[in-house]
Coordinates of C-alpha atoms and ligand atoms in Angstrom, one line a residue:
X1 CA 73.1 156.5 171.1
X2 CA 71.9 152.9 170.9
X3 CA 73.4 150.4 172.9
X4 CA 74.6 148.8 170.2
X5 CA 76.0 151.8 168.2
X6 CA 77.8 152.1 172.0
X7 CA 79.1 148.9 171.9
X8 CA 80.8 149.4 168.5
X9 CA 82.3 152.3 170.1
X10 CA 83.7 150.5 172.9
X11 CA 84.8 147.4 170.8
X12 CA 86.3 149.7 168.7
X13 CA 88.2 151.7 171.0
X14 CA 89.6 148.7 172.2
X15 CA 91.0 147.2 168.7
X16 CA 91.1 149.3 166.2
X17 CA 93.2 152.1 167.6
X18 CA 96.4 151.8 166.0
X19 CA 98.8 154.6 166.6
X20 CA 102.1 155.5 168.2
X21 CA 102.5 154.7 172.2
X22 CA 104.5 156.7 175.0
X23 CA 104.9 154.6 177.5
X24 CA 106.5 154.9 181.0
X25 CA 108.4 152.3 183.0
X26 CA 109.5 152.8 186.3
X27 CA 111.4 150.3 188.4
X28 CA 112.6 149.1 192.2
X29 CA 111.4 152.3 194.7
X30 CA 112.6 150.1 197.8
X31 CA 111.1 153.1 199.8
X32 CA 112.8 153.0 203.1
X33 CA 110.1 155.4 205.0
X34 CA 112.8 154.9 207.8
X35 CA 115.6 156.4 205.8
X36 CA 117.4 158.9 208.2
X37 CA 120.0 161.4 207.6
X38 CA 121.7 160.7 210.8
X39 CA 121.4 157.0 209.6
X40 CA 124.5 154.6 209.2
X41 CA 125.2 154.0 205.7
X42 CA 126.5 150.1 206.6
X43 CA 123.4 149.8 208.2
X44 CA 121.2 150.8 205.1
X45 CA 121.0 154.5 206.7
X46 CA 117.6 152.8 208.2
X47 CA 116.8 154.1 211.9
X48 CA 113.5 152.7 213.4
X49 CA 112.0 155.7 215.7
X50 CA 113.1 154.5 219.0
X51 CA 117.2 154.9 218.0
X52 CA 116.4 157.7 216.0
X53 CA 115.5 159.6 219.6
X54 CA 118.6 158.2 220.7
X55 CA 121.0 159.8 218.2
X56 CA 119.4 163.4 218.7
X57 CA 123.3 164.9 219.0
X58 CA 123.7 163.2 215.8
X59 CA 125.1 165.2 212.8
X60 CA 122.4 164.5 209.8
X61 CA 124.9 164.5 207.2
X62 CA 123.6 161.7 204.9
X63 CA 122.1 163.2 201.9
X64 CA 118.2 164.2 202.2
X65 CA 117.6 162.1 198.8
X66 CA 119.4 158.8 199.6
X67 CA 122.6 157.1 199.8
X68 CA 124.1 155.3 197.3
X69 CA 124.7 152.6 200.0
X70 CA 120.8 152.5 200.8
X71 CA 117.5 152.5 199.8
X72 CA 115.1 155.6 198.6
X73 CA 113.7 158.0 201.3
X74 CA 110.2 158.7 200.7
X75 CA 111.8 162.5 198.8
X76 CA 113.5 160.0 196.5
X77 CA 110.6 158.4 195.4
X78 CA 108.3 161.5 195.1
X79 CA 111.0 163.5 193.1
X80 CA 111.4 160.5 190.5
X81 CA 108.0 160.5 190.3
X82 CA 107.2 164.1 189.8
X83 CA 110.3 164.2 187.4
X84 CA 109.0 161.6 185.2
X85 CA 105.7 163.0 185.0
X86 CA 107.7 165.9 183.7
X87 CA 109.6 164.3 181.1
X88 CA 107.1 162.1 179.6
X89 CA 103.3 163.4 180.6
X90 CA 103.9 167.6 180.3
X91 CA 101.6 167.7 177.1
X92 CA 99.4 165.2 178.6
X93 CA 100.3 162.7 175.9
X94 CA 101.7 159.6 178.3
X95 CA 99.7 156.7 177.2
X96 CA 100.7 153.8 180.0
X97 CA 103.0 153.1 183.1
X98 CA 104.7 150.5 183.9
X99 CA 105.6 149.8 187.6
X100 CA 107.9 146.6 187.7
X101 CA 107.7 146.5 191.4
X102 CA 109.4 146.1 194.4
X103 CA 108.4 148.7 197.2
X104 CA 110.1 147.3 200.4
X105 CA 113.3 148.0 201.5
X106 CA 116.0 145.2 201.2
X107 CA 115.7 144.8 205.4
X108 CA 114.4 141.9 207.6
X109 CA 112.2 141.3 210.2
X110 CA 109.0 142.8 209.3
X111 CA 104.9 141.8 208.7
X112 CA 102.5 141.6 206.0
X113 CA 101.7 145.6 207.3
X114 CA 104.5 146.9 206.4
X115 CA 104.3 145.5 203.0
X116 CA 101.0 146.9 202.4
X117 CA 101.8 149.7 203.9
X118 CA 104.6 150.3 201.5
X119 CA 102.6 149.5 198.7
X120 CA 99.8 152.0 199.5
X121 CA 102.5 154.8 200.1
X122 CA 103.9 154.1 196.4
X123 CA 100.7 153.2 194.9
X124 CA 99.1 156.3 196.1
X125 CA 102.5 158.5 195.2
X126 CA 102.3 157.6 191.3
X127 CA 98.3 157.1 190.8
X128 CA 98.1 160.9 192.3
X129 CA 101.1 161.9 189.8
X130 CA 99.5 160.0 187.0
X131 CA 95.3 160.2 187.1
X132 CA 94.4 159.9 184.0
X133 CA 96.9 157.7 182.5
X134 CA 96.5 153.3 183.4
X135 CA 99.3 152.2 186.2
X136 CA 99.9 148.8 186.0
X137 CA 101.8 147.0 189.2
X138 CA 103.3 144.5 189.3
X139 CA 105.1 142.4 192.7
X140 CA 108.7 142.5 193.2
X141 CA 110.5 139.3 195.4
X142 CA 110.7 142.2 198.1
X143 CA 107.1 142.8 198.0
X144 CA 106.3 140.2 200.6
X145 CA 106.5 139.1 204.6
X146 CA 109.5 137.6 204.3
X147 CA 111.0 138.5 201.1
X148 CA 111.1 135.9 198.4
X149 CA 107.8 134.0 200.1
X150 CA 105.5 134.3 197.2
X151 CA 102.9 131.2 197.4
X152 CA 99.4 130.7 195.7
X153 CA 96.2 132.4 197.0
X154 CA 97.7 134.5 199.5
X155 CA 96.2 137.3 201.6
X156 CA 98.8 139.7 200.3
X157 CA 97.1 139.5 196.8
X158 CA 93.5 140.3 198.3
X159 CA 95.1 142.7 200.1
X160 CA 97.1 144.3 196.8
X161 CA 93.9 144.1 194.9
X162 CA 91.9 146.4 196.9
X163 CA 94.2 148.9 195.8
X164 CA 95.2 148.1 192.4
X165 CA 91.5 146.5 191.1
X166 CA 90.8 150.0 188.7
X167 CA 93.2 148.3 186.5
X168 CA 92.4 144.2 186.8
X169 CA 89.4 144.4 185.6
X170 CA 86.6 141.7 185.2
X171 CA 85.8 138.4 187.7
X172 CA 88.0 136.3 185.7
X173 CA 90.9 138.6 186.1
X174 CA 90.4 139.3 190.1
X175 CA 90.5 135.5 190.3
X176 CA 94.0 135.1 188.7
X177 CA 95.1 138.3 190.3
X178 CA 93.9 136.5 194.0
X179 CA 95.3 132.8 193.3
X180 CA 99.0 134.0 191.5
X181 CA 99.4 138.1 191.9
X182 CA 98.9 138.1 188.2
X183 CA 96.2 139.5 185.7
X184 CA 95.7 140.7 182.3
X185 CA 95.1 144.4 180.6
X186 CA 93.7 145.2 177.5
X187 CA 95.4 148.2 176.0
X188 CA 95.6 149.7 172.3
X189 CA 94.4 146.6 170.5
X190 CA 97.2 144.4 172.5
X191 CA 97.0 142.3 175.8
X192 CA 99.7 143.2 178.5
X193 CA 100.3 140.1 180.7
X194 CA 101.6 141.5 183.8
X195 CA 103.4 138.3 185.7
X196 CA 104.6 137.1 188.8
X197 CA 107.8 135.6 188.1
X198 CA 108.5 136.1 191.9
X199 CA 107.3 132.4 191.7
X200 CA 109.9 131.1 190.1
X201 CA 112.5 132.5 191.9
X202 CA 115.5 129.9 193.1
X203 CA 115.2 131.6 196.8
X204 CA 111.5 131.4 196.8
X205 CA 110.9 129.6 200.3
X206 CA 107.5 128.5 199.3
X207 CA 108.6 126.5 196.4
X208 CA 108.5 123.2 198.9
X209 CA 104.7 124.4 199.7
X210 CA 103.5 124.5 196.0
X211 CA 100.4 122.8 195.6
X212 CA 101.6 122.1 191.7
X213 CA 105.4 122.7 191.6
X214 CA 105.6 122.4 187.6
X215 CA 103.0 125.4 187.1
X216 CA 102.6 127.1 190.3
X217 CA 99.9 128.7 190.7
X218 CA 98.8 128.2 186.9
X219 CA 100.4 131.1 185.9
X220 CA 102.7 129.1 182.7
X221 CA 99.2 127.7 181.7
X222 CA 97.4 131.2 181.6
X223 CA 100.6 132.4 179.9
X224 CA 100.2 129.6 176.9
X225 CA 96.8 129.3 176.7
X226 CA 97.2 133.4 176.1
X227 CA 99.7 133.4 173.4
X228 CA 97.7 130.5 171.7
X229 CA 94.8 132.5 171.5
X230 CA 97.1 135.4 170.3
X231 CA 98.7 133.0 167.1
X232 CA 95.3 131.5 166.1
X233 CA 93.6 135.2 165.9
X234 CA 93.6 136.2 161.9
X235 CA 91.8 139.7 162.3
X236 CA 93.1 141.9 165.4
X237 CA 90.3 144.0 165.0
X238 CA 88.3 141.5 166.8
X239 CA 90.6 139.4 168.6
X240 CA 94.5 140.3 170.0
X241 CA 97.5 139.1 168.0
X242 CA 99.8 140.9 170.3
X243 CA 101.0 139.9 173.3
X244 CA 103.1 142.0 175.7
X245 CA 104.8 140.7 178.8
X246 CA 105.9 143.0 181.6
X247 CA 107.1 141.2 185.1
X248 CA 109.8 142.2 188.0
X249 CA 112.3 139.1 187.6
X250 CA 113.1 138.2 184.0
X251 CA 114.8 134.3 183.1
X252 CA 118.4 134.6 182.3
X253 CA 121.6 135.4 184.9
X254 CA 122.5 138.4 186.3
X255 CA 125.1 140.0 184.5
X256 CA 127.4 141.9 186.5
X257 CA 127.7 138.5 188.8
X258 CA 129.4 135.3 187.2
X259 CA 127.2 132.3 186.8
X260 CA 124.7 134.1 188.8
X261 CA 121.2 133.0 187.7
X262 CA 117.5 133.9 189.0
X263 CA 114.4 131.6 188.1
X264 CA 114.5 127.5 189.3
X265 CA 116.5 125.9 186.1
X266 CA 112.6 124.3 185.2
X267 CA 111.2 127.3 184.9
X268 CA 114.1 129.3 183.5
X269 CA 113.3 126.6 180.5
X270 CA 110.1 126.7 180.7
X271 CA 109.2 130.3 180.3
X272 CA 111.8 130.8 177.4
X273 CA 110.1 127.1 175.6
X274 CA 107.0 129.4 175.6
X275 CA 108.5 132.5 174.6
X276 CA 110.3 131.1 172.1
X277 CA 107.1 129.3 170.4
X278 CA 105.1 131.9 170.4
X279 CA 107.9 134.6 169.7
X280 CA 106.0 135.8 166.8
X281 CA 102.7 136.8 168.8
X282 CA 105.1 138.3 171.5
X283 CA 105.4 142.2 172.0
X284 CA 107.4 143.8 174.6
X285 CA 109.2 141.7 177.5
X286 CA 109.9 144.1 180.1
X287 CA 111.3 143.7 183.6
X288 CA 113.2 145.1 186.4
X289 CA 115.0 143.4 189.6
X290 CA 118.3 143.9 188.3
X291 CA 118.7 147.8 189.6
X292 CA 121.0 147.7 186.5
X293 CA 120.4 148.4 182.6
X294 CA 120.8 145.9 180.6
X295 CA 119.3 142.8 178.3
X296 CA 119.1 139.3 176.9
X297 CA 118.3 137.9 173.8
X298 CA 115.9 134.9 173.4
X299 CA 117.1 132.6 170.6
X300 CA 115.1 130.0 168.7
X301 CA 117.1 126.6 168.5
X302 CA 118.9 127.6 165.5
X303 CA 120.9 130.0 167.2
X304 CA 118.6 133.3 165.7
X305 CA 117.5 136.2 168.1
X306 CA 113.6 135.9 168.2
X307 CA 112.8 137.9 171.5
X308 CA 114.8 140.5 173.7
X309 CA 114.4 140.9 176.8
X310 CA 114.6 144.3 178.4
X311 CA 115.4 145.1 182.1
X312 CA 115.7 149.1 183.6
X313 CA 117.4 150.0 185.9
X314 CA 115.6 151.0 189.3
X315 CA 115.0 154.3 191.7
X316 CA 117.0 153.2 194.7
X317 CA 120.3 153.4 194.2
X318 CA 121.2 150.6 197.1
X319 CA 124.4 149.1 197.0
X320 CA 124.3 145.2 196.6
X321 CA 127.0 143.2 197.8
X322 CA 126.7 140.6 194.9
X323 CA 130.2 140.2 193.5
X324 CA 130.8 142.6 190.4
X325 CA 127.5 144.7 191.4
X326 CA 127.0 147.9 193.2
X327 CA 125.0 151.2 193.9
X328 CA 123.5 152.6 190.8
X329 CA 122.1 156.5 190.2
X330 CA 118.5 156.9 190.3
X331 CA 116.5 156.1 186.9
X332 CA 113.7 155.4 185.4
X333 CA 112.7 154.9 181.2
X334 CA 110.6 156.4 178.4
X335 CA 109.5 153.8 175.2
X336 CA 108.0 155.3 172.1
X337 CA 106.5 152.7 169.8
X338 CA 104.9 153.1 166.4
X339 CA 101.7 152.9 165.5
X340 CA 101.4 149.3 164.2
X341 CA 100.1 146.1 165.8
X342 CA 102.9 145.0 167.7
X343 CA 103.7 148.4 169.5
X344 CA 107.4 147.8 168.1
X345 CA 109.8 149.8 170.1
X346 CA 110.6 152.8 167.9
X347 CA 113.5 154.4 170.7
X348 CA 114.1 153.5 174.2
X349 CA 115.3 156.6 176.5
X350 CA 116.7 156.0 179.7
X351 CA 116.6 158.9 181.9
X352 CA 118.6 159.6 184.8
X353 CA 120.1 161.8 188.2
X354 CA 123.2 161.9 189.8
X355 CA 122.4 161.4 193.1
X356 CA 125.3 163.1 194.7
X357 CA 124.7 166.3 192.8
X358 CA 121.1 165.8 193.3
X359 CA 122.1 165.9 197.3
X360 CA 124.3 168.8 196.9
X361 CA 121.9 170.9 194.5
X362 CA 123.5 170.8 191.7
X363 CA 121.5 169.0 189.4
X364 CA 117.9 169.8 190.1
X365 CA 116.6 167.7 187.4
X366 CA 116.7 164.2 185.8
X367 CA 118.0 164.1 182.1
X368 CA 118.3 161.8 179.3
X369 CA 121.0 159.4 180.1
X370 CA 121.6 157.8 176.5
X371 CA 118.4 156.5 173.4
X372 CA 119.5 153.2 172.6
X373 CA 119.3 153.7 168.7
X374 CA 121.6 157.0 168.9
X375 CA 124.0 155.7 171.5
X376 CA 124.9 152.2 170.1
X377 CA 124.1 153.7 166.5
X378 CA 121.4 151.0 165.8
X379 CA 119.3 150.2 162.9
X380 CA 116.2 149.4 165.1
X381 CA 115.5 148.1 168.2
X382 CA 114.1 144.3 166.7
X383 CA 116.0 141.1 168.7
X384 CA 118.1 140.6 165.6
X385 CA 119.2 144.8 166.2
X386 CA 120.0 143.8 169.8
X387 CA 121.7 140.6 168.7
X388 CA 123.6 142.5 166.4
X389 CA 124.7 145.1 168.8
X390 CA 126.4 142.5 171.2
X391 CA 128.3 141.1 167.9
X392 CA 129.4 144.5 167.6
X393 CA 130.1 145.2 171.3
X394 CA 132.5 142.0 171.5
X395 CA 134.3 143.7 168.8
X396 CA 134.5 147.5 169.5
X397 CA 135.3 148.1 173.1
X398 CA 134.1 151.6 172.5
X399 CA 130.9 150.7 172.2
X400 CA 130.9 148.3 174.8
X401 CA 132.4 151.1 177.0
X402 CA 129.2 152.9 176.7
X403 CA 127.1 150.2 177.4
X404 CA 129.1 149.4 180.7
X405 CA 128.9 153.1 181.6
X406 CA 124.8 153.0 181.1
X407 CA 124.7 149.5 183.1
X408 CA 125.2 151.1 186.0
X409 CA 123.8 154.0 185.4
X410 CA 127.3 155.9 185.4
X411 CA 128.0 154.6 189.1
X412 CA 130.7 152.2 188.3
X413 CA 132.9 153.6 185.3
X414 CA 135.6 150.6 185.4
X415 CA 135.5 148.2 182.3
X416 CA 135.1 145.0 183.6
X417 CA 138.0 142.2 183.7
X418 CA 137.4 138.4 183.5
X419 CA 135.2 136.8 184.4
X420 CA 133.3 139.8 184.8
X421 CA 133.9 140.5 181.2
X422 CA 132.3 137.3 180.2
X423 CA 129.4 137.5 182.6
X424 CA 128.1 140.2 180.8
X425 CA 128.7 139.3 177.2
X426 CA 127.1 135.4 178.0
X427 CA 124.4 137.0 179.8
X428 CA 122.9 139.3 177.0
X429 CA 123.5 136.5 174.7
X430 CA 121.9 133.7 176.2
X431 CA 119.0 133.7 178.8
X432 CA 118.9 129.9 178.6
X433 CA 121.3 128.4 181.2
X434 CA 122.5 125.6 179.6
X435 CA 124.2 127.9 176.5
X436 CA 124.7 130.8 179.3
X437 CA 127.4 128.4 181.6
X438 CA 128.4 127.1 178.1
X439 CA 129.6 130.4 177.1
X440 CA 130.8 131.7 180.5
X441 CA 133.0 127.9 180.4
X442 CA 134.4 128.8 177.4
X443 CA 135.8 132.7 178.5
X444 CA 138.9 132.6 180.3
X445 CA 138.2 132.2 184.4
X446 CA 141.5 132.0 186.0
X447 CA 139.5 130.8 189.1
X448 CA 136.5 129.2 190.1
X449 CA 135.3 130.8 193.4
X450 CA 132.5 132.5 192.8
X451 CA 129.2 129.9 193.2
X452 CA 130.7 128.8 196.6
X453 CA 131.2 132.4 197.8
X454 CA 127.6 133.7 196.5
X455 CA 126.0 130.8 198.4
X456 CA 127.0 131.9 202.0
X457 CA 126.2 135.7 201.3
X458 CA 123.4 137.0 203.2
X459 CA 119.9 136.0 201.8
X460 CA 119.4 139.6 200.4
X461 CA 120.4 139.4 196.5
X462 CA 118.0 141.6 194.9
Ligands
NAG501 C1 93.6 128.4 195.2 O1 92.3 128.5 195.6 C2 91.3 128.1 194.6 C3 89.9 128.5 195.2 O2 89.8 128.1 196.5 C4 91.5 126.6 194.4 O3 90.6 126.1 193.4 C5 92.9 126.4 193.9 O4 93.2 125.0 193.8 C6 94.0 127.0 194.8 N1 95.2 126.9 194.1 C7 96.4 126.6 194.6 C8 97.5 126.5 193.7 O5 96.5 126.5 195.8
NAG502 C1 131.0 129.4 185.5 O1 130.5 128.2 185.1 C2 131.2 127.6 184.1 C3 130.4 126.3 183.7 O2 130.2 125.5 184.8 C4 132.6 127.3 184.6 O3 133.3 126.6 183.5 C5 133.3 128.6 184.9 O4 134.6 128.3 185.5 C6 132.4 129.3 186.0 N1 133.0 130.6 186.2 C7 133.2 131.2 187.4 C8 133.8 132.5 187.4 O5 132.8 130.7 188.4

C-alpha cells in the first residue's frame, strides 16, 4: 500500500470509528508494599522491615488482603486487578482503562523513590494485566514527595514519563506531560484530556511557589484552548468535537463531610466557568479521590444540569478520619457507551468485594455491586437524568437509601442525620461553592463545629 492510501487508513482509524466503548476505570490503589499482617491497624497496619523483625512472636492476624482501617497490600492490588480483567476483558473486547491515580499510601516521611517506586509497582501490575488495551494514568495528591506538593516542571513528571510515554504520545504532548503532569489521548474519534487537578488543590503546599498562580502550570489554558477547538470543529471526521475529561480530584465538596471542599475557591470557579461554556463539546468527566461513589452536577446559570460529574470509588479501603467518612470495600467500575460521537454513557456498573469475606474466603470473587440505570430506575444516564435522580432521591428515602448504601460501597449502612444529610444532597447538586454553602445554609445545622474541627485534623484528608 501507498503511503498515502496508509495515511487514509490511519486518519481514518482515528475518526471515523464510531461504535460502542467498554471502558474500565479503576481508582486510589494506595499500595502499602509495607502492609503486614502482624501490623497495627491504628497505625495503618504499616511495619517498615526493621520492627517487622522485632514483632517475630507476633500473631499475624490482620487479614492477608487489607484492613478496612489501612491501605491495600500489594495482594489487594493484584487481585483487583486480575478480577477486573475478568469482568470486563475475558472476550478480549475492553477498549480503554482509566487509572485515576493515587499509588502511595496515606503515610509520611518518605522521598521522591518511594513514589516512583510505587508507581512502577502499579504501573507494571495493570499494563501486564492489560497489554493490548491503552492505560491512561493519571497523578493522585498522594502521588508525590510530600503529598499534596505538586509544582510545575518537576522531576517527578520526567520521572512518570519514562514509564507512562507509550501512551503521551508526540513532542508537544511530552512537553505538557513534563511542565504540568498532564497530556492528551486520541481515542475513537474523541480527545481524552487526562488532568492534574492535584494543582488546584487547597492543601497544595506549592501554591505559594507558582510561577503563574491564576493558570498554574497552563493547564486551564490547554484545557480552553482544547474545547475551543472541539466547538468550532463542524466535521468530526477530520477534527474532534468530543471532549472527555478524566482527572483524580474533581471541583465540588466532599460529600460525606459538611462544607468540606477540595480545589482553591479560584479554581473551583474557574474549571466549572469552562466546563460550563463548553458543556456541549464535553464528554465524560471522570475522577476519583473521594474513595466513595458518588456525583455532582454542573449547572449552567439558569439553574439546568449541563455536565455530571462522576467519581468511583477506590481499591483501598483505608479508613479516613474526616467527619462523616470511613473505610469503604474494595471497588472498581465498568462504562459501556454507545456508538455515537460523544461516547454517551449507555450503563455504569460498579463492581465490588467484601473485604472481610474476601479475608475469610468466602467470597472469592468481585461482583456487580448496583448499574446505575436499573438501581435508581433511570431513563438514561444524561446530567438532566442525574439531576433528576437527586429530585427524586430528596423525595423517596428508598431510593436515597440505596444510593447511601453504594456511597460507601456497603461499609457504612446508616442513613445519614443532619448535617450529614444535607452534605450529601448540596453536594451532588452543586459543585460551585457559592450555591453548595447556600444550600448546606439553608438545611437544618443545629451546630456549627465542623470547619474549625476539620482544620486541626492531621494533614492527611484524602
Ligand atoms: C517550565 O519550563 C519551561 C521550559 O524551561 C518554561 O518555559 C516554563 O516557563 C516553565 N513553566 C513554569 C510554570 O515554571
Ligand atoms: C456550612 O456552611 C453554611 C454556610 O456558611 C453554614 O450556614 C452552615 O451552618 C455550615 N454547616 C456546618 C455543619 O458547618
Amino acid at each position: 500500500i501507498s503511503r498515502m492510501q496508509l495515511s487514509i487508513a490511519l486518519l481514518l482509524s482515528l475518526f471515523s470509528a464510531l461504535s460502542a466503548l467498554r471502558v474500565l476505570q479503576v481508582s486510589d490503589f494506595h499500595l502499602d508494599v509495607d502492609y503486614n499482617r502482624k501490623g497495627d491497624p491504628q497505625k495503618m497496619c504499616h511495619i517498615s522491615a526493621a520492627s517487622r523483625a522485632a514483632r517475630l512472636d507476633e500473631v499475624s492476624d490482620l487479614g492477608s488482603y487489607g484492613d478496612y482501617m489501612c491501605d491495600s497490600p500489594e495482594s489487594l492490588v493484584t487481585f483487583a486487578v486480575g478480577e477486573a480483567v475478568r469482568v470486563s476483558n475475558s472476550d478480549g473486547k475492553l477498549d480503554l482503562v482509566l487509572w485515576t491515580g493515587d499509588n502511595t499510601p496515606h503515610i509520611d516521611g518518605y522521598d521522591e523513590n518511594y513514589v516512583v517506586n510505587g508507581i512502577k509497582k502499579t504501573t507494571s501490575i495493570i499494563k501486564g494485566a492489560f497489554p493490548n488495551t491503552p492505560v491512561l494514568p493519571t497523578f493522585g495528591n498522594h502521588d508525590y514527595s510530600p503529598a499534596n506538593a505538586f509544582d510545575a516542571n518537576v522531576t517527578l513528571y520526567e520521572r512518570a514519563f519514562e514509564l507512562w510515554s507509550d501512551v503521551i504520545v508526540g513532542t508537544d504532548n511530552e512537553a505538557l506531560f513534563k511542565r504540568g503532569g498532564f497530556y492528551y489521548y486520541d481515542f475513537k474519534g474523541a480527545r481524552i484530556l487526562v488532568l492534574n487537578t492535584n494543582l488546584y488543590y487547597n492543601v497544595n503546599d506549592a501554591y505559594k511557589d507558582f510561577v503563574n498562580p491564576t493558570d498554574p502550570a497552563g493547564q486551564f489554558e490547554f484545557m480552553e484552548t482544547t474545547l475551543d477547538s472541539a466547538a468550532k470543529c463542524t466535521d468530526n471526521t477530520k477534527c474532534f468535537t468530543t471532549v472527555h475529561i478524566v482527572t483524580h480530584i474533581a471541583p465540588g465538596a466532599f460529600e460525606r463531610t459538611p462544607n468540606f471542599t477540595w480545589y482553591r475557591p479560584e479554581y473551583n470557579k474557574r474549571f466549572l466557568d469552562i466546563t460550563k461554556k463548553c458543556a456541549s463539546n464535553i464528554g465524560w468527566m471522570i475522577f476519583g479521590h473521594h474513595h466513595t461513589d458518588t456525583f455532582h452536577v454542573v449547572r449552567d446559570d439558569l439553574g439546568a444540569a449541563v455536565q455530571t460529574l462522576l467519581m468511583a470509588p477506590s481499591v483501598t479501603p483505608w479508613f479516613s478520619s474526616l467527619p462523616g467518612a470511613g473505610s469503604n470495600n474494595p471497588a472498581f467500575r465498568l462504562f459501556d457507551t454507545y456508538d455515537d460521537e460523544r461516547h454517551a454513557y449507555k450503563e455504569i456498573t460498579t463492581y465490588a468485594i467484601d473485604l472481610s469475606r474476601l479475608n475469610a474466603g468466602k467470597q472469592p470473587e468481585f461482583a456487580a455491586l448496583y448499574a446505575y440505570t436499573l438501581e435508581y430506575q433511570m431513563a438514561g444516564l444524561t446530567p438532566k437524568d442525574f439531576d433528576n435522580l437527586i429530585t427524586r432521591m430528596r423525595a423517596d428515602d428508598n431510593l436515597f437509601y440505596k444510593y447511601i448504601a453504594n456511597n460507601a460501597v456497603l461499609v457504612d449502612l446508616n442513613m445519614p442525620v443532619e448535617p450529614y444529610r444535607s452534605a450529601q444532597f448540596c453536594s451532588m447538586e452543586h459543585a460551585d461553592f457559592d450555591n453548595y454553602y447556600d444550600c448546606m445554609k439553608s438545611s437544618f445545622a443545629p451546630y456549627s463545629i465542623l470547619p474549625t474541627v476539620i482544620l486541626i485534623v492531621s494533614r492527611i484528608f484524602l
